[in-house]
Amino acid sequence: MLLKLDHVSKIYQTDGPPATVLADISMDIKSNEFVCVVGPSGSGKSTTLRLINGLMPPSSGSVYFKDRPMTGINLQCAMVFQNFALLPWLTVRQNIMLGLEARNVLPVDAKKKADLYIDKVGLDGFENAYPRELSGGMKQRVGLARALAIEPELLLMDEPFSALDPLTSINLREELLDIWADPNLAVSTVVMVTHNIEEAVELADRVVLIAGRPGRIVADIDIAIPRPRNKNSDGFTRYVDSIFSLMAEC
Amino acid sequence: MAAELTKDTQRNSAGYWVGLLLLLLATAFLAGVLHHPGRHYSRVSSVIWQLPVDAAWSVMRMVSAYILSLAFALSVGIYAASRPKSARFIIPILDILQSVPIVTFFPAALAVAISLMGGGGFGLNVAAIILVFTSQAWNMAFSVYESLQAIPRDIHECAEALGIRGSQRLLTITIPSCIPGLLYNSIVSWTAGWFALTACEILTVGNKNVSLPGLGSFIANANNSQNPFVMGLIGVVALLLVVVGIEIFIWRPLGVWAQRFRYEMTVSTMSRDSALLRWYQQGRFPRFLSRVLVVSLNRMANAVFSRVRGSSLRAILPRRESPGRAAKIWFTAIRVAFWLSAAAVTAGGIYYGIHTIQGHYPPLARFIPLAIGESFVRIMLAYLLSLAWTVPLVLWAYRKPRLLRGLSSISQILASLPAISLTFLVINIFVIHLNLGHFWGVEIAGEILLMNGVQWYVLFNMLGGLSRVPGDLIEACDAMGMSRWKKFRYLLLPVIMPSLLTGTVTAFGGGWNTLIFSEAIQYAGHQYNVMGIGWLLNVASGSASPGRYSGPLTSQQQGALLLLGVGALMIFIVVVNRLVWRRLQSWASDRFRIDY
């Protein structure tokens, strides 16, 4: 088991009464799995992702990574953000090298590795461009390359396609699947948060539905459709419809 | 999870009163040491060929003070931003320091510096640099704190998730995020710095003149030279040349460069270009210079780090949740320094405060409330007059970006001209040529000087606010066929209101500083005094005569008068700020925020 959430709850201490965001979440994620977490806004999807990365501690319960309880930030994870989280004053290559430098990789090697992943996400020729000069899709490619470059055991994605236009996000989704399937690349396990059910069914081995206030796991569905998946097939629409009706019930 | 606090730091009143108390005690401390002045160093020049040397001296002091301010601003700003609990005290104290007229402390502070370091050239220079620092540092520290609060949350999370910590985080995230705000505030600080510099290059301490070679002392001495008008003009032109040169060769290119460090990702903010910046980045000579610098710095760094073993290097670049050891040591040092100086100031303040006033109560002190009142009326008038011409100007110019930029530069440059450098002009016009008599002539001349210390801040801040008016809202108003006045009433005025109020607080601060010069003008061997707190403080430092209000004061009485005057003024200013301006500011920033 790569990752295990064991009866995890999260309560935010705000000015008013404490707000429970997640209640008693338990979830296992195996190596090489592609898991999508879906749910309506405010159900605690993003919070789940931040608990997995260790960006915030759970209020109760524990998170295990490779059977060891986690304390603090898990540096074997990498995160892709909805709004890219690029530093505007660093070039594409410098942004990608950030995580490598934090791991004390020598600058020469960091640059080589950055260029490799710039190539993988199709940004050749933009190594020295600044984020401001890139389109939304290209910015998210930088975000993806930055996460991939540290060769994480677990890739976390927080609504990575929701700030992009539809055509761009279709292309980027296909490339993500290629990268995930590429045996030469280290990343093999992905947890992605999305509110787009079709996107989840298209990409995931498993879809976890979190809903309600506080958020609970409502359903955990294996998507048993071989890849590449046809969005117009009966099987595909059946999955989408059933998840949609489950979500509507909550 | 660093950026969770935003709103309640401004409203924290305990910090304000502690801060005010500490400042009062500091004043008492300084005033108490006043009657132990040491020896005096003096080299005065009013010779034209000395001017480049004088200018170089002044620039040296400004640059040293600025480097100190920068170090202070970054240390304290980063410290406050990473410790919400400390911020609750630090922020109000900074706020008080940036709104009280620091110049009023100068005579006393200089006396302390001289008694500590001796009256030699070195001691005086150090004292001058520290005094200029005190007029520059606070708003810069504020801006660092606010920039760090404004770092988007996902950038923090991204840094945490990637494991970016220690010096890497400082260099790639923390400092770059501060740059745009720090640059804007640096320009403001240099303006205040020039003002303060002229005040501390020539001062009367006890009953002796102290002066350092520099532009400020050149100008001050020009006022009392054989040919005050010509020498005064030369001094102002020299100062203007220096200020304009710095604006063109440093602030402009830096302003274009700093746009890279904004978080908004839109292209339109990048539209400005600077040929000079391109030359700095690509020209042969600047690149040669930077290569020499970088290579030698690199060698130095390598020489140091090759002696440090890998393990200890890793200790400086920590990975754990808590701040690293270097940061911890640094933070502890800051905390210890703060509490030690607070303790010293408290003890010294109480001791000297009692000691100073006891038995030496100066009869002039009963005029303090009247003096503050009259001075306040003068500043209010200068402020209203400033509004009367800046608002129509801004209303007329708001869609002409080049004109606005030009105005902004002009207001920065003219705000750098200290009151003392314009003395020759106003006295010549209103007292000598128009012969308006002692009362009207001096009042009007002083009011003009006062306006120079007030109006540019109003204009400067309004222009800053105007640049934030959203283009689509202007278009929407145009499309509806709104008249110029309606647009001003419903769009421009609300949008610039928060900046206008910030400008008001700054302008009043500038006004109180200017009073020290405008209420006790010395020109061609004459004194032109009017009743006001500025004059009273000049009497207290021995540089103005008490006139018909009192006989000569003993040095103990001067110390007591200074303590009482500065203390009353500070209480007045802090109370007005808390009761009026801060409330208006928080109302305006709530009511006129543009986000929907």
PDB file of N, CA, C and O in Angstrom, chain A residues 3-38:
ATOM      1  N   LEU A   3      -0.293   4.546  -0.004  1.00  0.00           N
ATOM      2  CA  LEU A   3      -0.816   5.603   0.850  1.00  0.00           C
ATOM      3  C   LEU A   3      -2.088   5.120   1.521  1.00  0.00           C
ATOM      4  O   LEU A   3      -2.894   4.426   0.923  1.00  0.00           O
ATOM      5  N   LYS A   4      -2.245   5.492   2.790  1.00  0.00           N
ATOM      6  CA  LYS A   4      -3.437   5.060   3.531  1.00  0.00           C
ATOM      7  C   LYS A   4      -3.920   6.220   4.383  1.00  0.00           C
ATOM      8  O   LYS A   4      -3.166   6.785   5.174  1.00  0.00           O
ATOM      9  N   LEU A   5      -5.195   6.597   4.191  1.00  0.00           N
ATOM     10  CA  LEU A   5      -5.817   7.558   5.099  1.00  0.00           C
ATOM     11  C   LEU A   5      -6.650   6.759   6.085  1.00  0.00           C
ATOM     12  O   LEU A   5      -7.496   5.964   5.662  1.00  0.00           O
ATOM     13  N   ASP A   6      -6.390   6.934   7.370  1.00  0.00           N
ATOM     14  CA  ASP A   6      -7.043   6.103   8.374  1.00  0.00           C
ATOM     15  C   ASP A   6      -7.922   6.972   9.281  1.00  0.00           C
ATOM     16  O   ASP A   6      -7.406   7.651  10.161  1.00  0.00           O
ATOM     17  N   HIS A   7      -9.233   6.926   9.031  1.00  0.00           N
ATOM     18  CA  HIS A   7     -10.205   7.687   9.838  1.00  0.00           C
ATOM     19  C   HIS A   7      -9.768   9.145  10.039  1.00  0.00           C
ATOM     20  O   HIS A   7      -9.656   9.618  11.161  1.00  0.00           O
ATOM     21  N   VAL A   8      -9.530   9.815   8.927  1.00  0.00           N
ATOM     22  CA  VAL A   8      -9.000  11.182   8.984  1.00  0.00           C
ATOM     23  C   VAL A   8     -10.139  12.201   9.024  1.00  0.00           C
ATOM     24  O   VAL A   8     -11.098  12.098   8.261  1.00  0.00           O
ATOM     25  N   SER A   9     -10.025  13.164   9.956  1.00  0.00           N
ATOM     26  CA  SER A   9     -10.966  14.288   9.977  1.00  0.00           C
ATOM     27  C   SER A   9     -10.171  15.591   9.947  1.00  0.00           C
ATOM     28  O   SER A   9      -9.016  15.623  10.366  1.00  0.00           O
ATOM     29  N   LYS A  10     -10.813  16.629   9.441  1.00  0.00           N
ATOM     30  CA  LYS A  10     -10.150  17.936   9.458  1.00  0.00           C
ATOM     31  C   LYS A  10     -11.132  18.995   9.929  1.00  0.00           C
ATOM     32  O   LYS A  10     -12.225  19.148   9.372  1.00  0.00           O
ATOM     33  N   ILE A  11     -10.737  19.694  10.978  1.00  0.00           N
ATOM     34  CA  ILE A  11     -11.565  20.771  11.519  1.00  0.00           C
ATOM     35  C   ILE A  11     -10.771  22.069  11.409  1.00  0.00           C
ATOM     36  O   ILE A  11      -9.631  22.139  11.861  1.00  0.00           O
ATOM     37  N   TYR A  12     -11.360  23.084  10.792  1.00  0.00           N
ATOM     38  CA  TYR A  12     -10.698  24.381  10.714  1.00  0.00           C
ATOM     39  C   TYR A  12     -11.083  25.238  11.905  1.00  0.00           C
ATOM     40  O   TYR A  12     -12.266  25.383  12.202  1.00  0.00           O
ATOM     41  N   GLN A  13     -10.083  25.802  12.564  1.00  0.00           N
ATOM     42  CA  GLN A  13     -10.355  26.730  13.662  1.00  0.00           C
ATOM     43  C   GLN A  13     -10.421  28.143  13.090  1.00  0.00           C
ATOM     44  O   GLN A  13      -9.409  28.732  12.780  1.00  0.00           O
ATOM     45  N   THR A  14     -11.608  28.665  12.921  1.00  0.00           N
ATOM     46  CA  THR A  14     -11.720  30.035  12.417  1.00  0.00           C
ATOM     47  C   THR A  14     -12.178  30.938  13.541  1.00  0.00           C
ATOM     48  O   THR A  14     -12.229  30.527  14.700  1.00  0.00           O
ATOM     49  N   ASP A  15     -12.499  32.193  13.201  1.00  0.00           N
ATOM     50  CA  ASP A  15     -12.942  33.145  14.224  1.00  0.00           C
ATOM     51  C   ASP A  15     -14.237  32.678  14.886  1.00  0.00           C
ATOM     52  O   ASP A  15     -14.420  32.773  16.078  1.00  0.00           O
ATOM     53  N   GLY A  16     -15.149  32.161  14.060  1.00  0.00           N
ATOM     54  CA  GLY A  16     -16.444  31.728  14.567  1.00  0.00           C
ATOM     55  C   GLY A  16     -16.349  30.329  15.166  1.00  0.00           C
ATOM     56  O   GLY A  16     -15.318  29.956  15.717  1.00  0.00           O
ATOM     57  N   PRO A  17     -17.404  29.556  15.060  1.00  0.00           N
ATOM     58  CA  PRO A  17     -17.355  28.179  15.552  1.00  0.00           C
ATOM     59  C   PRO A  17     -16.460  27.340  14.634  1.00  0.00           C
ATOM     60  O   PRO A  17     -16.357  27.621  13.445  1.00  0.00           O
ATOM     61  N   PRO A  18     -15.791  26.313  15.182  1.00  0.00           N
ATOM     62  CA  PRO A  18     -14.925  25.475  14.363  1.00  0.00           C
ATOM     63  C   PRO A  18     -15.718  24.780  13.256  1.00  0.00           C
ATOM     64  O   PRO A  18     -16.835  24.319  13.482  1.00  0.00           O
ATOM     65  N   ALA A  19     -15.136  24.738  12.050  1.00  0.00           N
ATOM     66  CA  ALA A  19     -15.840  24.170  10.911  1.00  0.00           C
ATOM     67  C   ALA A  19     -15.229  22.819  10.552  1.00  0.00           C
ATOM     68  O   ALA A  19     -14.040  22.738  10.271  1.00  0.00           O
ATOM     69  N   THR A  20     -16.054  21.773  10.583  1.00  0.00           N
ATOM     70  CA  THR A  20     -15.571  20.456  10.198  1.00  0.00           C
ATOM     71  C   THR A  20     -15.670  20.317   8.685  1.00  0.00           C
ATOM     72  O   THR A  20     -16.747  20.452   8.122  1.00  0.00           O
ATOM     73  N   VAL A  21     -14.530  20.098   8.031  1.00  0.00           N
ATOM     74  CA  VAL A  21     -14.515  20.024   6.577  1.00  0.00           C
ATOM     75  C   VAL A  21     -14.552  18.577   6.110  1.00  0.00           C
ATOM     76  O   VAL A  21     -15.272  18.225   5.185  1.00  0.00           O
ATOM     77  N   LEU A  22     -13.784  17.735   6.780  1.00  0.00           N
ATOM     78  CA  LEU A  22     -13.756  16.315   6.428  1.00  0.00           C
ATOM     79  C   LEU A  22     -14.081  15.507   7.673  1.00  0.00           C
ATOM     80  O   LEU A  22     -13.571  15.800   8.754  1.00  0.00           O
ATOM     81  N   ALA A  23     -14.948  14.483   7.527  1.00  0.00           N
ATOM     82  CA  ALA A  23     -15.289  13.673   8.683  1.00  0.00           C
ATOM     83  C   ALA A  23     -14.996  12.211   8.370  1.00  0.00           C
ATOM     84  O   ALA A  23     -15.576  11.639   7.434  1.00  0.00           O
ATOM     85  N   ASP A  24     -14.041  11.655   9.086  1.00  0.00           N
ATOM     86  CA  ASP A  24     -13.826  10.213   9.079  1.00  0.00           C
ATOM     87  C   ASP A  24     -13.610   9.643   7.672  1.00  0.00           C
ATOM     88  O   ASP A  24     -14.386   8.834   7.188  1.00  0.00           O
ATOM     89  N   ILE A  25     -12.552  10.113   7.044  1.00  0.00           N
ATOM     90  CA  ILE A  25     -12.222   9.645   5.694  1.00  0.00           C
ATOM     91  C   ILE A  25     -11.217   8.503   5.797  1.00  0.00           C
ATOM     92  O   ILE A  25     -10.174   8.667   6.440  1.00  0.00           O
ATOM     93  N   SER A  26     -11.501   7.369   5.172  1.00  0.00           N
ATOM     94  CA  SER A  26     -10.523   6.289   5.080  1.00  0.00           C
ATOM     95  C   SER A  26     -10.386   5.897   3.617  1.00  0.00           C
ATOM     96  O   SER A  26     -11.380   5.749   2.917  1.00  0.00           O
ATOM     97  N   MET A  27      -9.130   5.738   3.180  1.00  0.00           N
ATOM     98  CA  MET A  27      -8.908   5.506   1.757  1.00  0.00           C
ATOM     99  C   MET A  27      -7.546   4.855   1.588  1.00  0.00           C
ATOM    100  O   MET A  27      -6.611   5.169   2.312  1.00  0.00           O
ATOM    101  N   ASP A  28      -7.461   3.876   0.668  1.00  0.00           N
ATOM    102  CA  ASP A  28      -6.164   3.260   0.355  1.00  0.00           C
ATOM    103  C   ASP A  28      -5.804   3.570  -1.085  1.00  0.00           C
ATOM    104  O   ASP A  28      -6.675   3.533  -1.956  1.00  0.00           O
ATOM    105  N   ILE A  29      -4.538   3.845  -1.317  1.00  0.00           N
ATOM    106  CA  ILE A  29      -4.109   4.055  -2.694  1.00  0.00           C
ATOM    107  C   ILE A  29      -2.904   3.158  -2.962  1.00  0.00           C
ATOM    108  O   ILE A  29      -1.901   3.208  -2.227  1.00  0.00           O
ATOM    109  N   LYS A  30      -3.060   2.311  -3.975  1.00  0.00           N
ATOM    110  CA  LYS A  30      -1.981   1.372  -4.309  1.00  0.00           C
ATOM    111  C   LYS A  30      -1.017   2.013  -5.294  1.00  0.00           C
ATOM    112  O   LYS A  30      -1.368   2.960  -6.000  1.00  0.00           O
ATOM    113  N   SER A  31       0.181   1.461  -5.379  1.00  0.00           N
ATOM    114  CA  SER A  31       1.139   1.937  -6.368  1.00  0.00           C
ATOM    115  C   SER A  31       0.570   1.715  -7.763  1.00  0.00           C
ATOM    116  O   SER A  31      -0.177   0.758  -8.003  1.00  0.00           O
ATOM    117  N   ASN A  32       0.950   2.595  -8.678  1.00  0.00           N
ATOM    118  CA  ASN A  32       0.564   2.524 -10.083  1.00  0.00           C
ATOM    119  C   ASN A  32      -0.919   2.796 -10.328  1.00  0.00           C
ATOM    120  O   ASN A  32      -1.408   2.597 -11.424  1.00  0.00           O
ATOM    121  N   GLU A  33      -1.614   3.271  -9.314  1.00  0.00           N
ATOM    122  CA  GLU A  33      -3.025   3.579  -9.493  1.00  0.00           C
ATOM    123  C   GLU A  33      -3.214   5.024  -9.932  1.00  0.00           C
ATOM    124  O   GLU A  33      -2.430   5.891  -9.545  1.00  0.00           O
ATOM    125  N   PHE A  34      -4.265   5.268 -10.699  1.00  0.00           N
ATOM    126  CA  PHE A  34      -4.659   6.640 -11.021  1.00  0.00           C
ATOM    127  C   PHE A  34      -6.022   6.870 -10.378  1.00  0.00           C
ATOM    128  O   PHE A  34      -7.014   6.287 -10.807  1.00  0.00           O
ATOM    129  N   VAL A  35      -6.053   7.661  -9.308  1.00  0.00           N
ATOM    130  CA  VAL A  35      -7.282   7.858  -8.549  1.00  0.00           C
ATOM    131  C   VAL A  35      -7.775   9.290  -8.743  1.00  0.00           C
ATOM    132  O   VAL A  35      -6.995  10.237  -8.629  1.00  0.00           O
ATOM    133  N   CYS A  36      -9.061   9.435  -9.063  1.00  0.00           N
ATOM    134  CA  CYS A  36      -9.634  10.779  -9.108  1.00  0.00           C
ATOM    135  C   CYS A  36     -10.589  10.959  -7.937  1.00  0.00           C
ATOM    136  O   CYS A  36     -11.408  10.085  -7.650  1.00  0.00           O
ATOM    137  N   VAL A  37     -10.459  12.093  -7.265  1.00  0.00           N
ATOM    138  CA  VAL A  37     -11.383  12.433  -6.187  1.00  0.00           C
ATOM    139  C   VAL A  37     -12.338  13.481  -6.741  1.00  0.00           C
ATOM    140  O   VAL A  37     -11.894  14.554  -7.166  1.00  0.00           O
ATOM    141  N   VAL A  38     -13.623  13.154  -6.779  1.00  0.00           N
ATOM    142  CA  VAL A  38     -14.593  14.128  -7.284  1.00  0.00           C
ATOM    143  C   VAL A  38     -15.559  14.511  -6.177  1.00  0.00           C
ATOM    144  O   VAL A  38     -15.683  13.820  -5.164  1.00  0.00           O
TER     145      VAL A  38
END
